[in-house]
mmCIF file of C-alpha atoms and ligand atoms in Angstrom:
data_model
loop_
_atom_site.group_PDB
_atom_site.id
_atom_site.type_symbol
_atom_site.label_atom_id
_atom_site.label_comp_id
_atom_site.label_asym_id
_atom_site.label_seq_id
_atom_site.Cartn_x
_atom_site.Cartn_y
_atom_site.Cartn_z
ATOM 1 C CA UNK A 79 -35.943 20.015 -39.682
ATOM 2 C CA UNK A 80 -35.054 21.717 -36.395
ATOM 3 C CA UNK A 81 -31.426 21.190 -35.269
ATOM 4 C CA UNK A 82 -31.289 19.011 -32.163
ATOM 5 C CA UNK A 83 -29.533 21.694 -30.082
ATOM 6 C CA UNK A 84 -32.170 24.363 -30.611
ATOM 7 C CA UNK A 85 -34.823 21.693 -30.180
ATOM 8 C CA UNK A 86 -33.531 20.806 -26.721
ATOM 9 C CA UNK A 87 -33.345 24.515 -25.827
ATOM 10 C CA UNK A 88 -36.960 24.831 -26.961
ATOM 11 C CA UNK A 89 -37.888 21.839 -24.791
ATOM 12 C CA UNK A 90 -36.090 23.382 -21.848
ATOM 13 C CA UNK A 91 -37.981 26.666 -22.275
ATOM 14 C CA UNK A 92 -41.276 24.783 -22.643
ATOM 15 C CA UNK A 93 -40.534 22.684 -19.527
ATOM 16 C CA UNK A 94 -39.631 25.782 -17.573
ATOM 17 C CA UNK A 95 -42.805 27.527 -18.670
ATOM 18 C CA UNK A 96 -44.850 24.488 -17.618
ATOM 19 C CA UNK A 97 -42.774 23.634 -14.524
ATOM 20 C CA UNK A 98 -42.210 27.178 -13.333
ATOM 21 C CA UNK A 99 -45.813 28.195 -13.798
ATOM 22 C CA UNK A 100 -47.164 25.172 -11.910
ATOM 23 C CA UNK A 101 -44.123 24.889 -9.528
ATOM 24 C CA UNK A 102 -44.514 21.139 -9.686
ATOM 25 C CA UNK A 103 -40.951 19.769 -9.476
ATOM 26 C CA UNK A 104 -39.511 17.485 -12.125
ATOM 27 C CA UNK A 105 -38.916 13.826 -11.358
ATOM 28 C CA UNK A 106 -35.787 11.675 -11.794
ATOM 29 C CA UNK A 107 -36.295 7.901 -11.850
ATOM 30 C CA UNK A 108 -33.831 5.019 -11.885
ATOM 31 C CA UNK A 109 -34.067 1.277 -11.613
ATOM 32 C CA UNK A 110 -32.850 -0.298 -8.364
ATOM 33 C CA UNK A 111 -31.304 -3.656 -9.284
ATOM 34 C CA UNK A 112 -33.973 -4.163 -12.010
ATOM 35 C CA UNK A 113 -36.423 -4.894 -9.198
ATOM 36 C CA UNK A 114 -37.742 -1.509 -8.114
ATOM 37 C CA UNK A 115 -37.902 2.030 -9.417
ATOM 38 C CA UNK A 116 -36.796 4.942 -7.248
ATOM 39 C CA UNK A 117 -38.313 8.268 -8.354
ATOM 40 C CA UNK A 118 -37.245 11.445 -6.582
ATOM 41 C CA UNK A 119 -38.157 15.123 -6.687
ATOM 42 C CA UNK A 120 -37.362 18.227 -4.703
ATOM 43 C CA UNK A 121 -39.479 19.001 -1.716
ATOM 44 C CA UNK A 122 -41.512 22.187 -1.984
ATOM 45 C CA UNK A 123 -42.631 23.044 1.513
ATOM 46 C CA UNK A 124 -45.319 25.559 0.588
ATOM 47 C CA UNK A 125 -46.792 23.220 -2.037
ATOM 48 C CA UNK A 126 -47.913 20.560 0.442
ATOM 49 C CA UNK A 127 -47.426 16.822 -0.124
ATOM 50 C CA UNK A 128 -47.467 15.703 -3.735
ATOM 51 C CA UNK A 129 -49.425 12.801 -5.087
ATOM 52 C CA UNK A 130 -47.369 10.479 -7.282
ATOM 53 C CA UNK A 131 -48.788 8.135 -9.877
ATOM 54 C CA UNK A 132 -46.963 6.018 -12.409
ATOM 55 C CA UNK A 133 -47.446 3.430 -15.115
ATOM 56 C CA UNK A 134 -45.307 1.421 -17.476
ATOM 57 C CA UNK A 135 -46.262 1.455 -21.121
ATOM 58 C CA UNK A 136 -49.217 -0.873 -21.711
ATOM 59 C CA UNK A 137 -50.221 -0.931 -18.040
ATOM 60 C CA UNK A 138 -52.693 1.049 -15.964
ATOM 61 C CA UNK A 139 -51.844 3.904 -13.601
ATOM 62 C CA UNK A 140 -51.214 3.063 -9.988
ATOM 63 C CA UNK A 141 -50.583 5.138 -6.881
ATOM 64 C CA UNK A 142 -47.386 5.147 -4.860
ATOM 65 C CA UNK A 143 -46.970 2.162 -2.501
ATOM 66 C CA UNK A 144 -44.071 3.743 -0.543
ATOM 67 C CA UNK A 145 -43.538 7.499 -0.388
ATOM 68 C CA UNK A 146 -40.122 8.726 0.759
ATOM 69 C CA UNK A 147 -40.141 11.663 3.166
ATOM 70 C CA UNK A 148 -37.464 14.085 4.199
ATOM 71 C CA UNK A 149 -38.106 16.610 6.969
ATOM 72 C CA UNK A 150 -41.836 15.902 6.771
ATOM 73 C CA UNK A 151 -41.968 16.568 3.057
ATOM 74 C CA UNK A 152 -42.486 13.953 0.357
ATOM 75 C CA UNK A 153 -39.388 13.666 -1.863
ATOM 76 C CA UNK A 154 -39.754 10.362 -3.627
ATOM 77 C CA UNK A 155 -41.505 7.102 -4.333
ATOM 78 C CA UNK A 156 -40.307 3.516 -4.619
ATOM 79 C CA UNK A 157 -42.391 1.002 -6.511
ATOM 80 C CA UNK A 158 -41.852 -2.433 -8.057
ATOM 81 C CA UNK A 159 -40.666 -2.439 -11.628
ATOM 82 C CA UNK A 160 -41.459 -4.806 -14.450
ATOM 83 C CA UNK A 161 -38.547 -6.880 -15.698
ATOM 84 C CA UNK A 162 -38.228 -5.072 -19.012
ATOM 85 C CA UNK A 163 -36.191 -1.928 -18.418
ATOM 86 C CA UNK A 164 -36.638 -0.877 -22.053
ATOM 87 C CA UNK A 165 -40.329 -0.106 -21.481
ATOM 88 C CA UNK A 166 -41.205 3.580 -21.139
ATOM 89 C CA UNK A 167 -42.314 4.806 -17.738
ATOM 90 C CA UNK A 168 -44.928 7.572 -17.333
ATOM 91 C CA UNK A 169 -45.219 9.540 -14.109
ATOM 92 C CA UNK A 170 -47.610 12.183 -12.839
ATOM 93 C CA UNK A 171 -46.923 14.410 -9.844
ATOM 94 C CA UNK A 172 -49.706 16.613 -8.574
ATOM 95 C CA UNK A 173 -50.507 18.836 -5.621
ATOM 96 C CA UNK A 174 -54.287 18.556 -6.007
ATOM 97 C CA UNK A 175 -54.848 21.442 -8.416
ATOM 98 C CA UNK A 176 -51.758 21.417 -10.639
ATOM 99 C CA UNK A 177 -49.994 18.385 -12.104
ATOM 100 C CA UNK A 178 -46.979 17.481 -14.180
ATOM 101 C CA UNK A 179 -46.647 14.525 -16.585
ATOM 102 C CA UNK A 180 -43.262 13.042 -17.537
ATOM 103 C CA UNK A 181 -42.019 10.173 -19.675
ATOM 104 C CA UNK A 182 -38.861 8.316 -18.518
ATOM 105 C CA UNK A 183 -36.437 6.013 -20.270
ATOM 106 C CA UNK A 184 -34.639 4.140 -17.482
ATOM 107 C CA UNK A 185 -32.680 1.653 -19.606
ATOM 108 C CA UNK A 186 -29.426 3.510 -18.893
ATOM 109 C CA UNK A 187 -30.329 4.351 -15.316
ATOM 110 C CA UNK A 188 -29.940 1.014 -13.557
ATOM 111 C CA UNK A 189 -28.218 0.884 -10.204
ATOM 112 C CA UNK A 190 -27.362 -2.698 -9.319
ATOM 113 C CA UNK A 191 -26.830 -3.972 -5.804
ATOM 114 C CA UNK A 192 -23.142 -4.001 -4.917
ATOM 115 C CA UNK A 193 -21.265 -7.287 -5.471
ATOM 116 C CA UNK A 194 -21.737 -9.813 -2.685
ATOM 117 C CA UNK A 195 -19.460 -12.180 -0.768
ATOM 118 C CA UNK A 196 -16.214 -10.516 -1.726
ATOM 119 C CA UNK A 197 -13.355 -12.735 -0.592
ATOM 120 C CA UNK A 198 -9.595 -12.211 -0.798
ATOM 121 C CA UNK A 199 -6.976 -14.929 -0.731
ATOM 122 C CA UNK A 200 -3.233 -14.246 -0.726
ATOM 123 C CA UNK A 201 -0.588 -16.630 -1.974
ATOM 124 C CA UNK A 202 2.764 -15.784 -0.424
ATOM 125 C CA UNK A 203 4.712 -18.207 -2.615
ATOM 126 C CA UNK A 204 3.530 -16.446 -5.771
ATOM 127 C CA UNK A 205 3.175 -13.017 -4.142
ATOM 128 C CA UNK A 206 -0.318 -12.208 -5.353
ATOM 129 C CA UNK A 207 -3.823 -11.775 -3.937
ATOM 130 C CA UNK A 208 -6.896 -13.236 -5.651
ATOM 131 C CA UNK A 209 -10.378 -11.811 -5.238
ATOM 132 C CA UNK A 210 -13.758 -13.395 -5.872
ATOM 133 C CA UNK A 211 -17.284 -12.087 -5.621
ATOM 134 C CA UNK A 212 -20.850 -12.704 -6.723
ATOM 135 C CA UNK A 213 -23.478 -10.568 -8.423
ATOM 136 C CA UNK A 214 -26.988 -10.326 -7.085
ATOM 137 C CA UNK A 215 -29.878 -11.554 -9.173
ATOM 138 C CA UNK A 216 -31.804 -10.884 -11.365
ATOM 139 C CA UNK A 217 -29.172 -9.248 -13.632
ATOM 140 C CA UNK A 218 -27.598 -11.722 -16.037
ATOM 141 C CA UNK A 219 -24.004 -12.352 -14.997
ATOM 142 C CA UNK A 220 -22.730 -11.926 -18.555
ATOM 143 C CA UNK A 221 -24.241 -8.435 -18.615
ATOM 144 C CA UNK A 222 -22.457 -7.179 -15.507
ATOM 145 C CA UNK A 223 -18.989 -5.619 -15.486
ATOM 146 C CA UNK A 224 -16.929 -4.839 -12.403
ATOM 147 C CA UNK A 225 -14.398 -2.333 -11.199
ATOM 148 C CA UNK A 226 -11.979 -3.263 -8.410
ATOM 149 C CA UNK A 227 -10.342 -0.729 -6.114
ATOM 150 C CA UNK A 228 -7.679 -1.344 -3.528
ATOM 151 C CA UNK A 229 -5.470 0.558 -1.170
ATOM 152 C CA UNK A 230 -2.440 -0.254 0.939
ATOM 153 C CA UNK A 231 -2.878 0.328 4.674
ATOM 154 C CA UNK A 232 -3.990 3.960 4.840
ATOM 155 C CA UNK A 233 -2.977 4.951 1.284
ATOM 156 C CA UNK A 234 -5.093 6.289 -1.553
ATOM 157 C CA UNK A 235 -7.639 4.110 -3.362
ATOM 158 C CA UNK A 236 -6.367 2.813 -6.667
ATOM 159 C CA UNK A 237 -8.715 1.517 -9.290
ATOM 160 C CA UNK A 238 -8.407 -1.343 -11.760
ATOM 161 C CA UNK A 239 -9.617 -0.891 -15.291
ATOM 162 C CA UNK A 240 -13.183 -2.078 -15.880
ATOM 163 C CA UNK A 241 -13.170 -5.872 -16.084
ATOM 164 C CA UNK A 242 -14.777 -7.909 -18.824
ATOM 165 C CA UNK A 243 -18.515 -8.499 -18.402
ATOM 166 C CA UNK A 244 -19.253 -11.627 -16.395
ATOM 167 C CA UNK A 245 -15.876 -11.885 -14.695
ATOM 168 C CA UNK A 246 -16.165 -12.318 -10.933
ATOM 169 C CA UNK A 247 -12.496 -12.638 -10.033
ATOM 170 C CA UNK A 248 -9.393 -10.512 -10.072
ATOM 171 C CA UNK A 249 -5.749 -11.129 -9.183
ATOM 172 C CA UNK A 250 -3.450 -8.425 -7.953
ATOM 173 C CA UNK A 251 0.126 -9.512 -8.744
ATOM 174 C CA UNK A 252 3.432 -8.467 -7.202
ATOM 175 C CA UNK A 253 1.929 -7.288 -3.949
ATOM 176 C CA UNK A 254 4.092 -5.935 -1.163
ATOM 177 C CA UNK A 255 4.500 -8.806 1.274
ATOM 178 C CA UNK A 256 4.619 -6.601 4.340
ATOM 179 C CA UNK A 257 1.537 -4.424 3.841
ATOM 180 C CA UNK A 258 -2.179 -4.887 4.346
ATOM 181 C CA UNK A 259 -4.367 -4.471 1.273
ATOM 182 C CA UNK A 260 -8.005 -3.390 1.386
ATOM 183 C CA UNK A 261 -10.281 -4.207 -1.530
ATOM 184 C CA UNK A 262 -13.766 -3.270 -2.712
ATOM 185 C CA UNK A 263 -15.705 -3.892 -5.900
ATOM 186 C CA UNK A 264 -18.598 -2.211 -7.679
ATOM 187 C CA UNK A 265 -20.521 -3.243 -10.754
ATOM 188 C CA UNK A 266 -22.854 -1.998 -13.466
ATOM 189 C CA UNK A 267 -24.664 -3.167 -16.582
ATOM 190 C CA UNK A 268 -22.085 -3.497 -19.383
ATOM 191 C CA UNK A 269 -22.325 -1.761 -22.751
ATOM 192 C CA UNK A 270 -23.047 -5.101 -24.452
ATOM 193 C CA UNK A 271 -26.407 -5.024 -22.670
ATOM 194 C CA UNK A 272 -27.119 -1.270 -22.958
ATOM 195 C CA UNK A 273 -24.621 0.255 -20.549
ATOM 196 C CA UNK A 274 -25.841 1.866 -17.391
ATOM 197 C CA UNK A 275 -24.643 5.332 -16.439
ATOM 198 C CA UNK A 276 -24.782 4.333 -12.795
ATOM 199 C CA UNK A 277 -22.344 2.230 -10.847
ATOM 200 C CA UNK A 278 -23.532 0.219 -7.895
ATOM 201 C CA UNK A 279 -22.411 1.277 -4.450
ATOM 202 C CA UNK A 280 -19.107 -0.217 -3.369
ATOM 203 C CA UNK A 281 -19.203 -3.658 -1.832
ATOM 204 C CA UNK A 282 -18.183 -4.118 1.764
ATOM 205 C CA UNK A 283 -14.409 -3.901 1.897
ATOM 206 C CA UNK A 284 -12.200 -6.874 2.688
ATOM 207 C CA UNK A 285 -8.566 -6.806 3.685
ATOM 208 C CA UNK A 286 -5.672 -9.171 3.285
ATOM 209 C CA UNK A 287 -2.149 -9.167 4.593
ATOM 210 C CA UNK A 288 0.542 -8.814 5.329
ATOM 211 C CA UNK A 289 1.533 -11.977 3.443
ATOM 212 C CA UNK A 290 4.612 -12.180 5.656
ATOM 213 C CA UNK A 291 4.680 -10.661 9.138
ATOM 214 C CA UNK A 292 7.130 -7.792 9.261
ATOM 215 C CA UNK A 293 9.917 -7.769 11.851
ATOM 216 C CA UNK A 294 8.543 -4.641 13.506
ATOM 217 C CA UNK A 295 5.154 -6.239 14.130
ATOM 218 C CA UNK A 296 5.949 -7.137 17.741
ATOM 219 C CA UNK A 297 3.708 -6.705 20.720
ATOM 220 C CA UNK A 298 3.994 -3.278 22.359
ATOM 221 C CA UNK A 299 4.807 -4.836 25.761
ATOM 222 C CA UNK A 300 7.810 -6.578 24.260
ATOM 223 C CA UNK A 301 8.957 -3.349 22.657
ATOM 224 C CA UNK A 302 8.795 -1.506 25.985
ATOM 225 C CA UNK A 303 10.711 -4.301 27.718
ATOM 226 C CA UNK A 304 13.355 -4.231 24.997
ATOM 227 C CA UNK A 305 13.707 -0.477 25.365
ATOM 228 C CA UNK A 306 14.089 -0.651 29.175
ATOM 229 C CA UNK A 307 16.639 -3.433 28.817
ATOM 230 C CA UNK A 308 18.582 -1.369 26.262
ATOM 231 C CA UNK A 309 18.635 1.734 28.459
ATOM 232 C CA UNK A 310 19.798 -0.232 31.536
ATOM 233 C CA UNK A 311 22.534 -1.977 29.533
ATOM 234 C CA UNK A 312 23.754 1.335 28.172
ATOM 235 C CA UNK A 313 23.846 2.845 31.666
ATOM 236 C CA UNK A 314 25.876 -0.091 33.014
ATOM 237 C CA UNK A 315 28.342 0.113 30.123
ATOM 238 C CA UNK A 316 28.696 3.840 30.701
ATOM 239 C CA UNK A 317 29.451 3.394 34.440
ATOM 240 C CA UNK A 318 32.008 0.669 33.688
ATOM 241 C CA UNK A 319 33.686 2.838 31.082
ATOM 242 C CA UNK A 320 33.935 5.808 33.438
ATOM 243 C CA UNK A 321 35.421 3.602 36.178
ATOM 244 C CA UNK A 322 37.929 2.008 33.786
ATOM 245 C CA UNK A 323 38.909 5.463 32.584
ATOM 246 C CA UNK A 324 39.536 6.632 36.165
ATOM 247 C CA UNK A 325 41.500 3.445 36.957
ATOM 248 C CA UNK A 326 43.641 3.885 33.832
ATOM 249 C CA UNK A 327 44.479 7.388 34.892
ATOM 250 C CA UNK A 328 45.684 6.027 38.237
ATOM 251 C CA UNK A 329 47.575 3.106 36.649
ATOM 252 C CA UNK A 330 49.315 5.532 34.332
ATOM 253 C CA UNK A 331 50.417 7.645 37.252
ATOM 254 C CA UNK A 332 51.816 4.599 39.089
ATOM 255 C CA UNK A 333 53.443 2.563 36.308
ATOM 256 C CA UNK A 334 54.287 4.712 33.398
ATOM 257 C CA UNK A 335 57.656 6.355 34.063
ATOM 258 C CA UNK A 336 58.477 9.833 33.022
ATOM 259 C CA UNK A 337 59.615 10.159 29.438
ATOM 260 C CA UNK A 338 63.229 8.830 29.263
ATOM 261 C CA UNK A 339 66.092 11.008 28.072
ATOM 262 C CA UNK A 340 67.166 9.580 24.696
ATOM 263 C CA UNK A 341 70.619 11.251 24.675
ATOM 264 C CA UNK A 342 71.836 9.203 27.643
ATOM 265 C CA UNK A 343 70.830 5.979 25.929
ATOM 266 C CA UNK A 344 72.461 7.013 22.687
ATOM 267 C CA UNK A 345 75.719 7.801 24.545
ATOM 268 C CA UNK A 346 75.670 4.215 25.862
ATOM 269 C CA UNK A 347 75.371 2.929 22.281
ATOM 270 C CA UNK A 348 78.548 4.670 21.222
ATOM 271 C CA UNK A 349 80.725 4.579 24.374
ATOM 272 C CA UNK A 350 79.697 1.349 26.042
ATOM 273 C CA UNK A 351 78.732 -0.906 23.076
ATOM 274 C CA UNK A 352 80.918 0.686 20.430
ATOM 275 C CA UNK A 353 78.082 0.968 17.945
ATOM 276 C CA UNK A 354 76.881 -2.641 18.419
ATOM 277 C CA UNK A 355 73.142 -2.046 18.070
ATOM 278 C CA UNK A 356 72.171 -5.649 18.852
ATOM 279 C CA UNK A 357 74.117 -5.608 22.113
ATOM 280 C CA UNK A 358 72.850 -2.161 22.995
ATOM 281 C CA UNK A 359 69.166 -3.156 22.477
ATOM 282 C CA UNK A 360 69.823 -6.203 24.683
ATOM 283 C CA UNK A 361 68.189 -8.764 22.529
ATOM 284 C CA UNK A 362 68.055 -12.125 24.304
ATOM 285 C CA UNK A 363 70.339 -14.840 22.874
ATOM 286 C CA UNK A 364 67.300 -16.953 21.888
ATOM 287 C CA UNK A 365 65.818 -14.152 19.863
ATOM 288 C CA UNK A 366 69.130 -13.447 18.226
ATOM 289 C CA UNK A 367 69.404 -17.124 17.205
ATOM 290 C CA UNK A 368 65.915 -16.944 15.785
ATOM 291 C CA UNK A 369 67.183 -14.386 13.282
ATOM 292 C CA UNK A 370 70.013 -16.611 12.127
ATOM 293 C CA UNK A 371 69.192 -18.568 8.981
ATOM 294 C CA UNK A 372 68.988 -22.259 9.968
ATOM 295 C CA UNK A 373 68.603 -23.804 6.545
ATOM 296 C CA UNK A 374 70.605 -24.105 3.354
ATOM 297 C CA UNK A 375 69.171 -23.960 -0.076
ATOM 298 C CA UNK A 376 70.518 -26.189 -2.860
ATOM 299 C CA UNK A 377 71.710 -24.160 -5.791
ATOM 300 C CA UNK A 378 69.743 -24.684 -8.907
ATOM 301 C CA UNK A 379 71.461 -24.757 -12.294
ATOM 302 C CA UNK A 380 69.636 -22.701 -14.903
ATOM 303 C CA UNK A 381 70.314 -23.239 -18.575
ATOM 304 C CA UNK A 382 68.718 -21.719 -21.644
ATOM 305 C CA UNK A 383 66.855 -24.394 -23.609
ATOM 306 C CA UNK A 384 67.573 -24.623 -27.288
ATOM 307 C CA UNK A 385 64.548 -24.401 -29.479
ATOM 308 C CA UNK A 386 63.699 -27.754 -31.113
ATOM 309 C CA UNK A 387 63.092 -27.631 -34.828
HETATM 310 C C1 NAG B 532 -50.584 23.535 -6.326
HETATM 311 O O1 NAG B 532 -49.618 24.342 -7.029
HETATM 312 C C2 NAG B 532 -50.138 25.479 -7.692
HETATM 313 C C3 NAG B 532 -49.041 26.145 -8.481
HETATM 314 O O2 NAG B 532 -47.962 26.417 -7.671
HETATM 315 C C4 NAG B 532 -50.730 26.405 -6.635
HETATM 316 O O3 NAG B 532 -51.307 27.499 -7.276
HETATM 317 C C5 NAG B 532 -51.808 25.668 -5.868
HETATM 318 O O4 NAG B 532 -52.266 26.458 -4.785
HETATM 319 C C6 NAG B 532 -51.201 24.370 -5.252
HETATM 320 N N1 NAG B 532 -52.295 23.606 -4.638
HETATM 321 C C7 NAG B 532 -52.198 23.161 -3.368
HETATM 322 C C8 NAG B 532 -53.348 22.359 -2.866
HETATM 323 O O5 NAG B 532 -51.223 23.365 -2.675
HETATM 324 C C1 NAG B 533 -33.804 6.750 -3.785
HETATM 325 O O1 NAG B 533 -32.980 7.760 -4.414
HETATM 326 C C2 NAG B 533 -32.604 8.826 -3.569
HETATM 327 C C3 NAG B 533 -31.872 9.843 -4.420
HETATM 328 O O2 NAG B 533 -30.820 9.235 -5.103
HETATM 329 C C4 NAG B 533 -31.767 8.298 -2.426
HETATM 330 O O3 NAG B 533 -31.436 9.352 -1.539
HETATM 331 C C5 NAG B 533 -32.573 7.241 -1.672
HETATM 332 O O4 NAG B 533 -31.765 6.658 -0.662
HETATM 333 C C6 NAG B 533 -33.036 6.152 -2.614
HETATM 334 N N1 NAG B 533 -33.885 5.232 -1.891
HETATM 335 C C7 NAG B 533 -33.688 3.920 -1.946
HETATM 336 C C8 NAG B 533 -34.563 3.077 -1.069
HETATM 337 O O5 NAG B 533 -32.837 3.420 -2.648
HETATM 338 C C1 NAG B 534 -46.719 15.246 4.335
HETATM 339 O O1 NAG B 534 -46.893 13.898 4.795
HETATM 340 C C2 NAG B 534 -46.176 13.604 5.984
HETATM 341 C C3 NAG B 534 -46.373 12.155 6.302
HETATM 342 O O2 NAG B 534 -47.685 11.738 6.169
HETATM 343 C C4 NAG B 534 -46.671 14.489 7.117
HETATM 344 O O3 NAG B 534 -45.912 14.239 8.268
HETATM 345 C C5 NAG B 534 -46.490 15.966 6.706
HETATM 346 O O4 NAG B 534 -47.038 16.791 7.686
HETATM 347 C C6 NAG B 534 -47.173 16.227 5.375
HETATM 348 N N1 NAG B 534 -46.858 17.594 4.940
HETATM 349 C C7 NAG B 534 -47.790 18.454 4.505
HETATM 350 C C8 NAG B 534 -47.313 19.810 4.143
HETATM 351 O O5 NAG B 534 -48.985 18.152 4.397
HETATM 352 C C1 NAG B 535 -51.192 13.857 -17.709
HETATM 353 O O1 NAG B 535 -51.481 12.465 -17.918
HETATM 354 C C2 NAG B 535 -52.805 12.088 -17.566
HETATM 355 C C3 NAG B 535 -52.921 10.595 -17.677
HETATM 356 O O2 NAG B 535 -52.081 10.081 -18.644
HETATM 357 C C4 NAG B 535 -53.784 12.839 -18.481
HETATM 358 O O3 NAG B 535 -55.104 12.485 -18.105
HETATM 359 C C5 NAG B 535 -53.569 14.322 -18.344
HETATM 360 O O4 NAG B 535 -54.354 15.012 -19.250
HETATM 361 C C6 NAG B 535 -52.118 14.715 -18.583
HETATM 362 N N1 NAG B 535 -51.947 16.099 -18.235
HETATM 363 C C7 NAG B 535 -51.056 16.918 -18.826
HETATM 364 C C8 NAG B 535 -50.995 18.341 -18.339
HETATM 365 O O5 NAG B 535 -50.318 16.513 -19.714
HETATM 366 C C1 NAG B 536 -0.085 -20.628 -4.618
HETATM 367 O O1 NAG B 536 0.242 -20.707 -5.981
HETATM 368 C C2 NAG B 536 0.905 -21.899 -6.341
HETATM 369 C C3 NAG B 536 1.282 -21.782 -7.805
HETATM 370 O O2 NAG B 536 0.200 -21.338 -8.582
HETATM 371 C C4 NAG B 536 -0.024 -23.073 -6.071
HETATM 372 O O3 NAG B 536 0.631 -24.283 -6.413
HETATM 373 C C5 NAG B 536 -0.402 -23.088 -4.609
HETATM 374 O O4 NAG B 536 -1.362 -24.120 -4.367
HETATM 375 C C6 NAG B 536 -1.013 -21.763 -4.221
HETATM 376 N N1 NAG B 536 -1.246 -21.734 -2.789
HETATM 377 C C7 NAG B 536 -2.399 -21.339 -2.260
HETATM 378 C C8 NAG B 536 -2.470 -21.330 -0.776
HETATM 379 O O5 NAG B 536 -3.358 -20.988 -2.948
HETATM 380 C C1 NAG B 537 -23.200 -15.135 -0.429
HETATM 381 O O1 NAG B 537 -22.887 -16.172 0.485
HETATM 382 C C2 NAG B 537 -24.014 -16.624 1.221
HETATM 383 C C3 NAG B 537 -23.520 -17.641 2.243
HETATM 384 O O2 NAG B 537 -22.481 -18.397 1.735
HETATM 385 C C4 NAG B 537 -25.041 -17.218 0.264
HETATM 386 O O3 NAG B 537 -26.181 -17.644 0.970
HETATM 387 C C5 NAG B 537 -25.444 -16.162 -0.753
HETATM 388 O O4 NAG B 537 -26.311 -16.729 -1.716
HETATM 389 C C6 NAG B 537 -24.225 -15.609 -1.447
HETATM 390 N N1 NAG B 537 -24.619 -14.497 -2.306
HETATM 391 C C7 NAG B 537 -24.504 -14.549 -3.616
HETATM 392 C C8 NAG B 537 -24.957 -13.347 -4.358
HETATM 393 O O5 NAG B 537 -24.024 -15.517 -4.181
HETATM 394 C C1 NAG B 538 -17.490 -15.812 -3.269
HETATM 395 C C2 NAG B 538 -18.729 -16.569 -3.528
HETATM 396 O O1 NAG B 538 -19.676 -16.555 -2.747
HETATM 397 N N1 NAG B 538 -18.773 -17.256 -4.660
HETATM 398 C C3 NAG B 538 -19.905 -18.010 -5.053
HETATM 399 C C4 NAG B 538 -20.622 -17.327 -6.201
HETATM 400 O O2 NAG B 538 -21.686 -18.142 -6.669
HETATM 401 C C5 NAG B 538 -21.233 -19.409 -7.143
HETATM 402 C C6 NAG B 538 -22.444 -20.116 -7.709
HETATM 403 O O3 NAG B 538 -23.566 -19.919 -6.916
HETATM 404 C C7 NAG B 538 -20.623 -20.187 -5.998
HETATM 405 O O4 NAG B 538 -20.143 -21.434 -6.453
HETATM 406 C C8 NAG B 538 -19.457 -19.405 -5.436
HETATM 407 O O5 NAG B 538 -18.922 -20.047 -4.312
#
């Protein structure tokens, strides 16, 4: 038995010999939402337009109903598929003189339509955002798994893990209450139903938030007004302060006497008042009375208590 690795190398060499010698490009086919098949090949300008024919196993060959062109060169064909993606597909591409036959297994090459009707609903009391969406027919819902991605404002996309097949809802908990979230979902056939290698395109994005309006989310006009008001107020305060400062300087000059000579005062204390500080400081009689104690406290007899046995 030939080891699989050398077998595939052999196949590659054989294909190259066939493909290179005929210069008929190879074809890649995938199922579009289990409804159509999209087969593509590289344009070869010198080779003219190719003729594409295909058939599913057990059917008869048919021509291409809708060629795809790029820069005036045929690059693909889209044709209706039969429901059973496990059936082998045979294709033939020819330029009139040379042709190339291929057999395709598209069971793992299914590209579903992106999820539809994605809706987001935030709950500010719980602090989460719930998403819901729908899958397009004809894929069975229980065969389709989803992948949710979200980003905050202009941040990076973050991806959820792949959800269980058939689930069409997702809840993002503990969301920031002051930011806008943007969501999108994609889907594919789950492994339970022969997993597809291909994800659908992303759904149209929906946004939600902020759950609570942030304090800075004011109208620009109001911000400008606030700024002007602030600047004017500051200017007025500044002018007042400068004026008060100037006034104070003047008041000081008028009212505040030159620093008194303490020795003269102290001489008074000793020669005139004979050391009587209270008289010297000239405390008013009322104030002096206020310092006199005007209450008597009853003496309280204290005795050591004998311990009771
Ligand atoms: C088809 O391709 C072969 C191999 O490249 C080439 O020899 C032949 O001229 C091509 N025929 C036409 C009609 O272009
Ligand atoms: C078919 O597949 C090609 C290559 O992936 C892509 O560029 C093209 O848009 C597809 N056409 C349709 C109608 O899906
Ligand atoms: C291929 O077909 C397209 C559309 O019919 C045409 O515009 C183009 O000229 C053709 N190219 C060649 C090389 O025949
Ligand atoms: C390609 O397939 C067609 C129809 O199935 C067949 O008539 C033809 O001989 C095949 N050619 C090659 C080179 O395999
Ligand atoms: C938010 O969640 C609470 C608790 O689950 C629920 O009672 C309330 O109805 C929800 N509000 C909205 C708007 O969905
Ligand atoms: C999406 O919503 C529209 C309108 O509500 C509805 O007609 C359509 O069937 C929905 N799509 C899916 C896949 O449920
Ligand atoms: C978001 C959305 O459109 N959901 C719908 C998905 O399909 C079911 C059944 O048709 C509807 O009940 C949902 O409203």
